[in-house]
Short mmCIF file of C-alpha atoms and ligand atoms in Angstrom, two decimals:
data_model
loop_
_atom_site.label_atom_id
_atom_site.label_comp_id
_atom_site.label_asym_id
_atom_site.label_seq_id
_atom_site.Cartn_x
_atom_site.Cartn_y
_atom_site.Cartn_z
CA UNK E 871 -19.52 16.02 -15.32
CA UNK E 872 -17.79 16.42 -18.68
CA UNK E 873 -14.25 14.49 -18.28
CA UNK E 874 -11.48 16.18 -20.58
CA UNK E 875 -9.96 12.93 -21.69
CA UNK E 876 -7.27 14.43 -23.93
CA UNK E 877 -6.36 16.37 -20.80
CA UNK E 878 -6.51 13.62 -18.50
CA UNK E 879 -5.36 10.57 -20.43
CA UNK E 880 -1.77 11.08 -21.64
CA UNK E 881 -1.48 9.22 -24.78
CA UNK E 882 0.46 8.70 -27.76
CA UNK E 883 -2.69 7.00 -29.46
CA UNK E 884 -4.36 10.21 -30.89
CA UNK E 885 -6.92 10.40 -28.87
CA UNK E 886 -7.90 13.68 -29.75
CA UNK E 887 -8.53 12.92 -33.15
CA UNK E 888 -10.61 9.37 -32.60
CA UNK E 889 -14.03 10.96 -30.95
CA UNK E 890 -15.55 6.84 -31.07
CA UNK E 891 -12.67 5.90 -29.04
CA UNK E 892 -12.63 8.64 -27.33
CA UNK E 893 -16.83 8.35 -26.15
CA UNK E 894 -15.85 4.50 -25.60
CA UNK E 895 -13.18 5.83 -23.12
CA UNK E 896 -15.16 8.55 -21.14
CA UNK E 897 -18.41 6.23 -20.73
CA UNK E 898 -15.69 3.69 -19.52
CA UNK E 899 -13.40 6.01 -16.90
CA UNK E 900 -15.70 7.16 -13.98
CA UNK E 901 -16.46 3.33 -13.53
CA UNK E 902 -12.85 2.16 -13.45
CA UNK E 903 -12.23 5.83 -10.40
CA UNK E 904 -15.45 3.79 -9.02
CA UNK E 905 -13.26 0.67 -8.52
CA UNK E 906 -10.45 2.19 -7.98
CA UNK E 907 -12.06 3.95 -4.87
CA UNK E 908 -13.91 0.61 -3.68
CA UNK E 909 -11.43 -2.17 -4.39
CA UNK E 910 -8.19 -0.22 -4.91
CA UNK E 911 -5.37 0.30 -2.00
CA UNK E 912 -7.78 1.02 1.92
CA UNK E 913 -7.85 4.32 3.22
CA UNK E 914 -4.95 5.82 0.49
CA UNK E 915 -7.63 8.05 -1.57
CA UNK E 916 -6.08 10.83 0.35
CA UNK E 917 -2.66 10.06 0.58
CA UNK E 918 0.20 12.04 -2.07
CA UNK E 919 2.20 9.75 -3.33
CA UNK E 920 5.29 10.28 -5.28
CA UNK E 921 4.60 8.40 -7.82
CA UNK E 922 6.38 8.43 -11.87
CA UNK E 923 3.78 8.87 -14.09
CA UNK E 924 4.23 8.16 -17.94
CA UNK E 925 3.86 10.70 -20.41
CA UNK E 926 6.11 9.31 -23.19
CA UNK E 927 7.31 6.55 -24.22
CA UNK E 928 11.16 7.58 -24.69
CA UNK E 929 12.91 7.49 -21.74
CA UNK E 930 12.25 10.63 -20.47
CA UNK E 931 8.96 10.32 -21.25
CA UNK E 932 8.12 7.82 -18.67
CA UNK E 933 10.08 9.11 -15.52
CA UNK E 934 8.14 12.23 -14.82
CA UNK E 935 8.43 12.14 -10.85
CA UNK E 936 5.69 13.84 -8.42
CA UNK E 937 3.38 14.08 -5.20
CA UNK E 938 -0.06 13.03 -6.78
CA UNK E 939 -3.00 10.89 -5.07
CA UNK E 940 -3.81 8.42 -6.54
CA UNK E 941 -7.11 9.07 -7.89
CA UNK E 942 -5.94 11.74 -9.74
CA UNK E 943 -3.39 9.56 -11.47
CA UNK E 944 -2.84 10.19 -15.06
CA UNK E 945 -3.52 6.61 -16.45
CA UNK E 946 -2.01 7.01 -20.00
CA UNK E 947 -2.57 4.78 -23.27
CA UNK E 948 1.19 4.32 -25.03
CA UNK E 949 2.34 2.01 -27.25
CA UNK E 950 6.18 1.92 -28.23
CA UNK E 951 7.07 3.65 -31.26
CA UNK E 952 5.93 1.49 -34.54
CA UNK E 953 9.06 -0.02 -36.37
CA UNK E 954 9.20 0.32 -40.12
CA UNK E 955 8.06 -2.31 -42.17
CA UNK E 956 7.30 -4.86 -39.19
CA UNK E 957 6.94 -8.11 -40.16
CA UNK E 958 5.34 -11.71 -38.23
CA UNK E 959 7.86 -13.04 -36.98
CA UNK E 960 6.98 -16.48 -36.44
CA UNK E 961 3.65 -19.15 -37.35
CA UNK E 962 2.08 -19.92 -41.02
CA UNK E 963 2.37 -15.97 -41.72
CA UNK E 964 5.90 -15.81 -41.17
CA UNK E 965 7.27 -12.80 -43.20
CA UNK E 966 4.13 -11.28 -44.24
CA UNK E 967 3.54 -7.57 -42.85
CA UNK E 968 2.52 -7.01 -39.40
CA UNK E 969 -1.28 -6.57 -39.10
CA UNK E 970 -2.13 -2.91 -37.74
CA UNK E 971 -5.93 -3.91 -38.58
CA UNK E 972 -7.47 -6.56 -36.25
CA UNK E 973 -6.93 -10.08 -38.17
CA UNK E 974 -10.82 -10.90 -38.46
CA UNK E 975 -10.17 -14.41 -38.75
CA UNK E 976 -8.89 -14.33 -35.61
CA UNK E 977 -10.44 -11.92 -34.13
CA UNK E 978 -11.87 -14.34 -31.01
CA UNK E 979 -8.34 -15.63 -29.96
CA UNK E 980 -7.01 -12.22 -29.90
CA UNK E 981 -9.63 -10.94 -27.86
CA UNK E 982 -9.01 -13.99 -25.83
CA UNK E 983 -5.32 -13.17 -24.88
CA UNK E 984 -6.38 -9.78 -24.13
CA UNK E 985 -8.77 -10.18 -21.93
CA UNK E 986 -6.66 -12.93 -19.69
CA UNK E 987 -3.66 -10.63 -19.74
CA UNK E 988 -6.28 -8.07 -18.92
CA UNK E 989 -7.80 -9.71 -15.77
CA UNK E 990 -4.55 -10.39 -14.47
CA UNK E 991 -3.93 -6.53 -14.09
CA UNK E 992 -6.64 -5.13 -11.98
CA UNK E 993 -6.84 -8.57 -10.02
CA UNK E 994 -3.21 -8.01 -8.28
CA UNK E 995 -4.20 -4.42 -6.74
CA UNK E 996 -7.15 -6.11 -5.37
CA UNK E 997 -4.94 -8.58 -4.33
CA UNK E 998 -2.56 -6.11 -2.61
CA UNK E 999 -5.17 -3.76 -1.24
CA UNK E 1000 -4.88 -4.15 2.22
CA UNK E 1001 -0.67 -3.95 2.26
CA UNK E 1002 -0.62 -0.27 2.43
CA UNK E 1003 -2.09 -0.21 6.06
CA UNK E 1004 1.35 -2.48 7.45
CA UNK E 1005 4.15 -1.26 4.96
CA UNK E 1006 7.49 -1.35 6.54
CA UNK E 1007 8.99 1.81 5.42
CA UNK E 1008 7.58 5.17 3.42
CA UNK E 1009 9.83 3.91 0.68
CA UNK E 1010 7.97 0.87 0.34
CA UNK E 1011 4.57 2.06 0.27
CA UNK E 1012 5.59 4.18 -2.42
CA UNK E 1013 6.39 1.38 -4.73
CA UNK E 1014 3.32 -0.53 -3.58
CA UNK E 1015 1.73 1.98 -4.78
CA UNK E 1016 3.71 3.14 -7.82
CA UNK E 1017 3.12 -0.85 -8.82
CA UNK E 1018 -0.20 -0.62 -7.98
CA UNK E 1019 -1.06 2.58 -10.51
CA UNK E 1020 1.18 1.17 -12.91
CA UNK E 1021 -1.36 -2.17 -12.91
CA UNK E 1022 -4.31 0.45 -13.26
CA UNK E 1023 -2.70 1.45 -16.33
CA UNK E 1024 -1.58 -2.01 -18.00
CA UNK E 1025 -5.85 -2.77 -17.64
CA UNK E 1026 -6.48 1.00 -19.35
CA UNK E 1027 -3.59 -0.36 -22.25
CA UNK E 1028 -5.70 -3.37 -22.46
CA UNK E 1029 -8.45 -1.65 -22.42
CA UNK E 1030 -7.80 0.86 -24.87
CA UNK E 1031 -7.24 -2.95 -27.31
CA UNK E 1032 -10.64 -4.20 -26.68
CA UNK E 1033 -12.14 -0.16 -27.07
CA UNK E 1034 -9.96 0.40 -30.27
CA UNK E 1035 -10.39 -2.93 -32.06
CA UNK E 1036 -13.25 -5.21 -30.73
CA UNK E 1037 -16.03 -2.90 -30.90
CA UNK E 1038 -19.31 -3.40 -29.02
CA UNK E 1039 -17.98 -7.29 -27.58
CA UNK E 1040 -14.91 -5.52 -26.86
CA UNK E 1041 -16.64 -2.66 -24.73
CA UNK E 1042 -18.58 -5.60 -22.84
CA UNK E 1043 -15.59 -7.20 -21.83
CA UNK E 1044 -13.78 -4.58 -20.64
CA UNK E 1045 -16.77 -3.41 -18.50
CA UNK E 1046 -16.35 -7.48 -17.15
CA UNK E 1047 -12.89 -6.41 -16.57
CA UNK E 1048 -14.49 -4.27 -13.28
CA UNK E 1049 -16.83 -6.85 -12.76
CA UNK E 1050 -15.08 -9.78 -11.93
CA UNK E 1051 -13.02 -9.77 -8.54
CA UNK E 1052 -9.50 -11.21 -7.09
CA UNK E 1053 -11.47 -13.76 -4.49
CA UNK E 1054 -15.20 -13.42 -5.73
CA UNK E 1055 -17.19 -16.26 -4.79
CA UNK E 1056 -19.89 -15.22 -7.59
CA UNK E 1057 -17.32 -13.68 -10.00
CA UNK E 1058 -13.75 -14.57 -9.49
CA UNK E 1059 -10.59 -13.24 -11.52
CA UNK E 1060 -10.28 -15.43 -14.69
CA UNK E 1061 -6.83 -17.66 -13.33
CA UNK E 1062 -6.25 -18.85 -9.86
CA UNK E 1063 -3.01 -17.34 -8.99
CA UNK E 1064 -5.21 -13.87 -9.07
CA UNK E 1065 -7.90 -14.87 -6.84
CA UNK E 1066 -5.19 -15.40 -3.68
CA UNK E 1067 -5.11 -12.62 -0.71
CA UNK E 1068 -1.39 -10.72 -0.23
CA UNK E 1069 -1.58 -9.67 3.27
CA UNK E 1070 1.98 -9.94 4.10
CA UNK E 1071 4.51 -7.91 2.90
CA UNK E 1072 6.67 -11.09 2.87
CA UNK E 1073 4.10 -12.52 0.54
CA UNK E 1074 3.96 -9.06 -1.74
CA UNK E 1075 7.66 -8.88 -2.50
CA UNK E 1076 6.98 -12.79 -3.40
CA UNK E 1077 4.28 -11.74 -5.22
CA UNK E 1078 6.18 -9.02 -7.62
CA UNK E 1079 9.56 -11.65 -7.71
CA UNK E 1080 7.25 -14.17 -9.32
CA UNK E 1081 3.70 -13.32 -10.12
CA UNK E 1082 4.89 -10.29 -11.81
CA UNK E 1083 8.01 -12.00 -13.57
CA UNK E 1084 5.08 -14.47 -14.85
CA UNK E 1085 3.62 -10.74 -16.27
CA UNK E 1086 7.14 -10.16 -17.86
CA UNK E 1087 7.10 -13.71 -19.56
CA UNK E 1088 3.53 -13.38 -20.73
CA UNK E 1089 4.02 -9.74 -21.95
CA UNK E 1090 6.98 -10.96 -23.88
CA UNK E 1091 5.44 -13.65 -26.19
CA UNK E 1092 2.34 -11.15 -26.81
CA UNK E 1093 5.01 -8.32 -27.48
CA UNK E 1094 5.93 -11.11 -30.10
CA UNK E 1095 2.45 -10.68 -32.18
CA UNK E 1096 1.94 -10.30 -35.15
CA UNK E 1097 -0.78 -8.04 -34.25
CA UNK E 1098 1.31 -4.66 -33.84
CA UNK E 1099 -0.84 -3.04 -31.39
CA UNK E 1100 -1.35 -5.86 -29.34
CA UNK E 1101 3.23 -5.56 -29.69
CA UNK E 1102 3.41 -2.53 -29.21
CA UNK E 1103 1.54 -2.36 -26.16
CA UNK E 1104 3.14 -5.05 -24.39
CA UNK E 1105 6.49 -3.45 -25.38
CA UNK E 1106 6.15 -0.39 -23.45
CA UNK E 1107 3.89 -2.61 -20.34
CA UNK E 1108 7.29 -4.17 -20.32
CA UNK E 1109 9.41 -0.78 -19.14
CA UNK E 1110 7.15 -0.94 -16.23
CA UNK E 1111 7.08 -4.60 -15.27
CA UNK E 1112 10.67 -4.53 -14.84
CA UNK E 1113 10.23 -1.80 -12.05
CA UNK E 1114 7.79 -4.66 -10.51
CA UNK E 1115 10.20 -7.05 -10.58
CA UNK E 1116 12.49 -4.72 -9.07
CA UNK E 1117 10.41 -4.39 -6.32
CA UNK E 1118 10.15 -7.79 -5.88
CA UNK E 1119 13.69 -8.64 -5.68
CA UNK E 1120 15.23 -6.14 -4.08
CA UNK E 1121 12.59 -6.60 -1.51
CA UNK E 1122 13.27 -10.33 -0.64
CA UNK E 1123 17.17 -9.85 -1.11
CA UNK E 1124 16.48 -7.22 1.92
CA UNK E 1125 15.10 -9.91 3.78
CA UNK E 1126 17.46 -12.57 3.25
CA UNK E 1127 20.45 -9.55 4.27
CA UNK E 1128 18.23 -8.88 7.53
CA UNK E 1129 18.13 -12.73 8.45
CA UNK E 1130 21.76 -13.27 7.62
CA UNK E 1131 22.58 -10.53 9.66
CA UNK E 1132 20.90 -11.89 12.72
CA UNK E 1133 21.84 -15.48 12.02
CA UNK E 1134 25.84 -13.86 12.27
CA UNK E 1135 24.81 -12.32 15.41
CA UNK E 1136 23.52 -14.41 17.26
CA UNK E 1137 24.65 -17.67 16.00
CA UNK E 1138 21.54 -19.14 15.63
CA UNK E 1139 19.27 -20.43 12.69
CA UNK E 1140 16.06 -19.90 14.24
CA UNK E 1141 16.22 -16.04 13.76
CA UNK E 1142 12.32 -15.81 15.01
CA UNK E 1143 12.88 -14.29 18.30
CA UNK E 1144 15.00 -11.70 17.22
CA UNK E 1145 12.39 -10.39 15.21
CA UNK E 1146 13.56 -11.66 11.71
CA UNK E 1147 12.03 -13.83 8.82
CA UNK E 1148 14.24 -17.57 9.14
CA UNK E 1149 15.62 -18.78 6.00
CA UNK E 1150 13.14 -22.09 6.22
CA UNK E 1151 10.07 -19.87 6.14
CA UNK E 1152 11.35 -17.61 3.08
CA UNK E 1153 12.07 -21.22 1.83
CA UNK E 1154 7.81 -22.41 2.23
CA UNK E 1155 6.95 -18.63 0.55
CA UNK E 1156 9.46 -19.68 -2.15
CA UNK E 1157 7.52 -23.21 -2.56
CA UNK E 1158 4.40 -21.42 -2.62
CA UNK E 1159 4.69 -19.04 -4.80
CA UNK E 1160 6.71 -20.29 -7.35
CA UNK E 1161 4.43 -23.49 -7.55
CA UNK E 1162 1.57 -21.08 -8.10
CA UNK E 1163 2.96 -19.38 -10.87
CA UNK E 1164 4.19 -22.24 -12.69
CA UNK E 1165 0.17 -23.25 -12.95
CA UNK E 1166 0.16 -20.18 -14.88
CA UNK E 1167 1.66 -21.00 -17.87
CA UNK E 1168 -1.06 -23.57 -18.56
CA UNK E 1169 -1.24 -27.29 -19.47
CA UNK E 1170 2.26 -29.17 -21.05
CA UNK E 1171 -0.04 -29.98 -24.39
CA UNK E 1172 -2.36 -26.96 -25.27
CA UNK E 1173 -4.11 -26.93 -28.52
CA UNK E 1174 -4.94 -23.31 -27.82
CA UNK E 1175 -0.73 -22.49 -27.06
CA UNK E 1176 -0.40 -24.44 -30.49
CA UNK E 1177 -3.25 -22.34 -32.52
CA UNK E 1178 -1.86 -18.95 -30.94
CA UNK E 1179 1.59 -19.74 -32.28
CA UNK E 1180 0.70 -21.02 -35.42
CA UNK E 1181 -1.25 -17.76 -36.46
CA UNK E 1182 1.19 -15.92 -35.48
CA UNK E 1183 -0.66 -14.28 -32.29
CA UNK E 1184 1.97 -15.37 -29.39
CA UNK E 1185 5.45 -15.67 -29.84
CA UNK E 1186 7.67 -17.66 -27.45
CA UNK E 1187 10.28 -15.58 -25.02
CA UNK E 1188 12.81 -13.89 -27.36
CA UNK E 1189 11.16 -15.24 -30.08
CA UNK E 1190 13.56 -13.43 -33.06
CA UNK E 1191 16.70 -14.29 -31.33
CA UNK E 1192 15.98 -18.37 -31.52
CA UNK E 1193 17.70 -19.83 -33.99
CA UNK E 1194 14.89 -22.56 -35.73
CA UNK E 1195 12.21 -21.90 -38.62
CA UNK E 1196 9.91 -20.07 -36.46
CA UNK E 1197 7.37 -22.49 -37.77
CA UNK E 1198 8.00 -25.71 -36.34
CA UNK E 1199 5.63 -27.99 -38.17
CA UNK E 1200 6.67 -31.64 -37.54
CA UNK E 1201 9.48 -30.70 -34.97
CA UNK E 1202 8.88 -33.01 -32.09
CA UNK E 1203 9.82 -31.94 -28.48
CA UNK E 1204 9.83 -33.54 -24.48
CA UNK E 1205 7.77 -32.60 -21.74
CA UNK E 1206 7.61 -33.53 -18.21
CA UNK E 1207 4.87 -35.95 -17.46
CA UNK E 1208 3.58 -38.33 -15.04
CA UNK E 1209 4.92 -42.48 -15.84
CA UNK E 1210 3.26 -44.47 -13.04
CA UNK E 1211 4.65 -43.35 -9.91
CA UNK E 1212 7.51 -41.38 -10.70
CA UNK E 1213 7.94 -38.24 -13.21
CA UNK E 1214 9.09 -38.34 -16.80
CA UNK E 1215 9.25 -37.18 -20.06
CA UNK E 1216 6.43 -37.55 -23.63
CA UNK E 1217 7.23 -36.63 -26.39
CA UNK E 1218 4.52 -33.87 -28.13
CA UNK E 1219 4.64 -31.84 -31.44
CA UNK E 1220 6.85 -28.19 -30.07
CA UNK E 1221 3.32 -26.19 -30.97
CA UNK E 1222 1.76 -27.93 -28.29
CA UNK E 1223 4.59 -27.40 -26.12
CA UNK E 1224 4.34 -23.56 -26.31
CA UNK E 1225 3.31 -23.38 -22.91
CA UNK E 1226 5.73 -25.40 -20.76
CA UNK E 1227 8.51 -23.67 -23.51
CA UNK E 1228 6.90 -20.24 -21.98
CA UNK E 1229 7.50 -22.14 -18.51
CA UNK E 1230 10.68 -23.15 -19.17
CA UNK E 1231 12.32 -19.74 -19.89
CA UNK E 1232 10.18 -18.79 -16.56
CA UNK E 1233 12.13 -21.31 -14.63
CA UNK E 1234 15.69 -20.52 -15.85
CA UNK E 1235 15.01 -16.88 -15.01
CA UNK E 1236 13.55 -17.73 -11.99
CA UNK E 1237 16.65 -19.46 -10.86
CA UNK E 1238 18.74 -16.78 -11.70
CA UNK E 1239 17.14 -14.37 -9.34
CA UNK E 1240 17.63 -17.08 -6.88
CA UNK E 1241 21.68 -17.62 -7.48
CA UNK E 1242 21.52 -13.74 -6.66
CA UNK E 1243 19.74 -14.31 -3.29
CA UNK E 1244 22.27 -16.95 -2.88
CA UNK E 1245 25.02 -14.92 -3.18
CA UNK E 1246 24.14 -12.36 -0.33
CA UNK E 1247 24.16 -16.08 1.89
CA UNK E 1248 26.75 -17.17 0.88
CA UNK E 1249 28.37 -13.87 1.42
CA UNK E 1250 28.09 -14.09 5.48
CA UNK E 1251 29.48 -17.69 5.13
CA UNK E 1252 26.08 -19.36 5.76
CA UNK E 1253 25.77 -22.81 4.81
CA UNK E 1254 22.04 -22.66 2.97
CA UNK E 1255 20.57 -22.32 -0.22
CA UNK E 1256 17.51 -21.39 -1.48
CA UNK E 1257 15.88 -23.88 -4.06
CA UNK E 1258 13.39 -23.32 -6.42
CA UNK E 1259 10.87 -26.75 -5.93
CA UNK E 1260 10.83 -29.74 -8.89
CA UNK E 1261 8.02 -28.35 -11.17
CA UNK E 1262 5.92 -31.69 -10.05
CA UNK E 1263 5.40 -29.90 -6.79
CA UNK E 1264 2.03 -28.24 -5.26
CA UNK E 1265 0.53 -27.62 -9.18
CA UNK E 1266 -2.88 -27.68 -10.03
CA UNK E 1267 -2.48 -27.78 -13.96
CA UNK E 1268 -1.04 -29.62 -16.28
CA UNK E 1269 0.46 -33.41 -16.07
CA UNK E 1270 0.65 -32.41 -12.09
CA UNK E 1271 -2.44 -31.23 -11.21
CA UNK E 1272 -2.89 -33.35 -8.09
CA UNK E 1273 0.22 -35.21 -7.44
CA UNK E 1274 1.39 -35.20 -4.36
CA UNK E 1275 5.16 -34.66 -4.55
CA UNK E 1276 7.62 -33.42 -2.02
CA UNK E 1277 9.96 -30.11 -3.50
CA UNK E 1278 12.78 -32.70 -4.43
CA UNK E 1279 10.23 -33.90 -7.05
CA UNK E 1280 9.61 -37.24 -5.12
CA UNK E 1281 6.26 -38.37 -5.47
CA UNK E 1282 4.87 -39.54 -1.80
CA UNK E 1283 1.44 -40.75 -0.54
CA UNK E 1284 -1.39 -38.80 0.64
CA UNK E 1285 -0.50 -39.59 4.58
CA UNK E 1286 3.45 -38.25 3.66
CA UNK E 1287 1.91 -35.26 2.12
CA UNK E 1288 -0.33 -34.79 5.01
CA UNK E 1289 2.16 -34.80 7.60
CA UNK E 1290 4.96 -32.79 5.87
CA UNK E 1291 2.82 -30.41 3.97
CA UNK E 1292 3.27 -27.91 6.58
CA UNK E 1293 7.39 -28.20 6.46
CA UNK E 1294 7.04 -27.66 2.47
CA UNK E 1295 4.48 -24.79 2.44
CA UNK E 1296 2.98 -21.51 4.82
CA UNK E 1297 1.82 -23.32 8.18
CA UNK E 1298 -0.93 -21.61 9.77
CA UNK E 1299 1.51 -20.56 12.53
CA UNK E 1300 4.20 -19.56 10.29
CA UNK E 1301 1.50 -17.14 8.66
CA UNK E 1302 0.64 -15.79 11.82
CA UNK E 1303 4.44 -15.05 12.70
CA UNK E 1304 5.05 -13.23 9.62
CA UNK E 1305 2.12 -11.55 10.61
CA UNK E 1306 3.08 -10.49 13.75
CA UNK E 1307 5.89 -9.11 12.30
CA UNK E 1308 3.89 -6.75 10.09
CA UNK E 1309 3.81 -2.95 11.83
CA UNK E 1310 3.54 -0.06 9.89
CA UNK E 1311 6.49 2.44 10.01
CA UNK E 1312 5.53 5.36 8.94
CA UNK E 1313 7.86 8.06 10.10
CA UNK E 1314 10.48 9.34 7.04
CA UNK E 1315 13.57 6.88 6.76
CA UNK E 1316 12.68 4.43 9.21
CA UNK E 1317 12.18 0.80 8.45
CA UNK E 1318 11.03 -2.54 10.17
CA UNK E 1319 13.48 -4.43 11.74
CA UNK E 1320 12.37 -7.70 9.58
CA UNK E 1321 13.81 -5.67 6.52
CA UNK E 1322 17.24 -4.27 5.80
CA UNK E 1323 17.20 -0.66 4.62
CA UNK E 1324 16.86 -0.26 0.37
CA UNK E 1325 20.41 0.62 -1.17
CA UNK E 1326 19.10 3.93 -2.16
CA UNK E 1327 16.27 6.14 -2.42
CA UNK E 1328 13.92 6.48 -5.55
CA UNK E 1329 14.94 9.26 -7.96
CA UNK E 1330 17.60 10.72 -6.25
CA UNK E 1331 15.67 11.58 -3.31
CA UNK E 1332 17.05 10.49 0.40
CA UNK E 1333 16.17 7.58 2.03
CA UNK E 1334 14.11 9.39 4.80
CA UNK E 1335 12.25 11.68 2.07
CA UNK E 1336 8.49 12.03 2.63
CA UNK E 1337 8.09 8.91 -0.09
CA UNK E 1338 4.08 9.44 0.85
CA UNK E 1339 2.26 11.99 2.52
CA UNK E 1340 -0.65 10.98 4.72
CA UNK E 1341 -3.93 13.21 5.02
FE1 FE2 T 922 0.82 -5.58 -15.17
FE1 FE2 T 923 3.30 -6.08 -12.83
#
């Protein structure tokens, strides 16, 4: 069957006017429905969702609200609008034009970032696949699924990249894009984070506070490149990872108003029995997830983080608005390490510390999202904070791959580590409480007693509107 692309794909690319990309495209489609239909969300082929789809990138464009199943998703290729007379912003081509062409000189790193953001994207609806079968309200299975299409069309942007620039290694890798799988014993996503189950929804709204606020960080230094498409492309991924995000922490700051509640009413810390999430365990999925994410910024010292800089490929957060050279030869800068048996601090050249500079602006938003959770505690008078961990703890990259450390950042032996890991991170018994707590609700404005009730409904619509339609 002849697909009408132009029809189907929504685009600000021209499309219609670019018949290689356009072939490229088609032969590439029916296999990414394929995945979607084996590895996307179980048993939601049928469901209509009301889902935003993007069909511009101004703000209307992108907030075009209706009942559609998923399959029949318009996955759209945008890029935000290209500014005049662009410039690099930052490396040894500071202040020379943007490049609209593909650099060919470095032509293998770019294809490099672009395939490792592009893993990342298909990996987390694999990841979440299973959530839509124990979603505590209709409202939240909508944005499971609205973040779910939304990753199915971050992989078509990236895709659309390797299509439009990278030629016949470019079509190969996107085809790998399909072919490598969150979990896969034979052919697992590219970084670890992505190759973890979600099975909780405890875990998922983890999962879009961090994972996807690692997306936002990562987005932002490629929305840096001097490569404008690779910029431009991140710049309008971004619109949508903040909806992620959104998800994310409006989701756990439900929780932590649920558990307050009950803690008020019945006077009690252990909140368990009344059939809400204790502030300890949200503490452990904290720990976990956060630890996790750190990994993936990469090592302290990267000679790769250095090279991408340098040419002028990946920015750092906010890149323009730092007030330095943008070059940074011979500036010197700390990073954490490990100094016998406690952690300290080595100095490296700052292009080397790209990474744990990525990490660091990671870490201070982190934290803010945190004080916020705080605030709802602190709010019913409850005596508890949430902490993020020391970076030294739980990480399997870097200066701490290894170390066993306790959140404080105190290093411990393997027998401490063994006999406390299970206060510090998920026990096998607190997994299986949070999954007992996991029963879909499916009827229009109701919601699991684990979860307070969202603030408001999406788009204007009421809070028991049919968010998804089951068939
Ligand atoms: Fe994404
Ligand atoms: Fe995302």
């Amino acid at each position: 069957m002849q697909v009408d692309l132009n029809e189907r794909i929504p685009n600000n690319v021209g499309l219609a006017d670019d018949r290689r990309l356009l072939r490229a495209l088609e032969r590439w489609q029916p296999a990414f429905l394929d995945w979607w239909r084996d590895l996307g969300p179980v048993g939601a082929l049928q469901h209509d969702v009301y889902l935003r789809t993007a069909i511009g990138v101004d703000s209307d464009g992108w907030a075009h609200f209706d009942h559609v199943k998923m399959p029949d998703y318009r996955w759209g290729i945008f890029l935000a609008e290209r500014a005049a007379d662009r410039r690099i912003n930052f490396g040894i081509h500071k202040g020379e034009p943007a490049w609209q062409e593909l650099p060919g000189e470095y032509r293998a790193e770019l294809r490099r970032l672009i395939v490792i953001q592009g893993d990342t994207e298909p990996a987390s609806v694999e990841q979440q696949r299973r959530l839509g079968l124990t979603a505590p309200s209709l409202y939240d299975l909508r944005n499971l699924y609205q973040v779910n299409v939304e990753e199915g069309r971050h992989l078509w942007a990236m895709v659309y990249l390797l299509h439009a620039f990278f030629g016949r290694d470019g079509r190969e890798e996107a085809e790998e894009l399909l072919g490598r799988h969150a979990g896969d014993a034979d052919k697992p996503r590219t970084l670890e984070a992505f190759n973890e189950t979600t099975d909780d929804w405890l875990s998922f709204f983890m999962y879009t506070f961090f994972q996807d606020r690692d997306g936002k960080f990562q987005l932002c230094a490629l929305a840096e490149s001097g490569f404008d498409p690779l910029s431009r492309t991140c710049r309008f991924m971004l619109t949508e990872e903040a909806h992620h995000m959104f998800v994310g922490e409006s989701g756990v700051m439900r929780i932590v108003q649920r558990t307050c509640e009950k803690m008020r009413e019945h006077d009690t810390d252990d909140v368990a029995p009344y059939g809400a999430v204790p502030l300890a365990l949200l503490q452990k999925w904290i720990n976990l997830h956060y630890s996790i994410c750190l990994d993936l910024f990469g090592s302290e010292e990267s000679t790769n983080a250095a090279n991408y800089y340098a040419m002028g490929l990946k920015g750092r957060y906010q890149e323009t608005k730092i007030d330095d050279d943008h070059v940074l030869t011979d500036r010197m800068v700390t990073v954490p390490a490990i100094e016998g048996d406690k952690v300290a601090a080595r100095e490296v050249t700052a292009l080397k510390a790209m990474n744990e500079t990525l990490r660091d602006s990671y870490v201070d938003d982190s934290q803010r999202g945190l004080n916020r959770f705080n605030k709802v505690i602190r709010s019913f008078d409850i005596d508890c904070e949430l902490r993020l961990p020391h970076r030294v703890f739980n990480r399997n990259i870097g200066a701490f791959a290894g170390i066993r450390a306790a959140p404080d950042g105190t290093l411990v032996d393997e027998a401490t580590w063994a006999a406390k890991r299970d206060d510090w991170l998920p026990s096998a018994e607190d997994r299986a409480f949070v999954e007992s707590l996991m029963h879909p609700v499916t009827e229009p404005g109701g919601v699991a007693g684990w979860i307070a009730p969202p603030k408001r409904g999406i788009h204007g619509q009421r809070l028991d509107y049919r968010y998804v339609e089951f068939h």
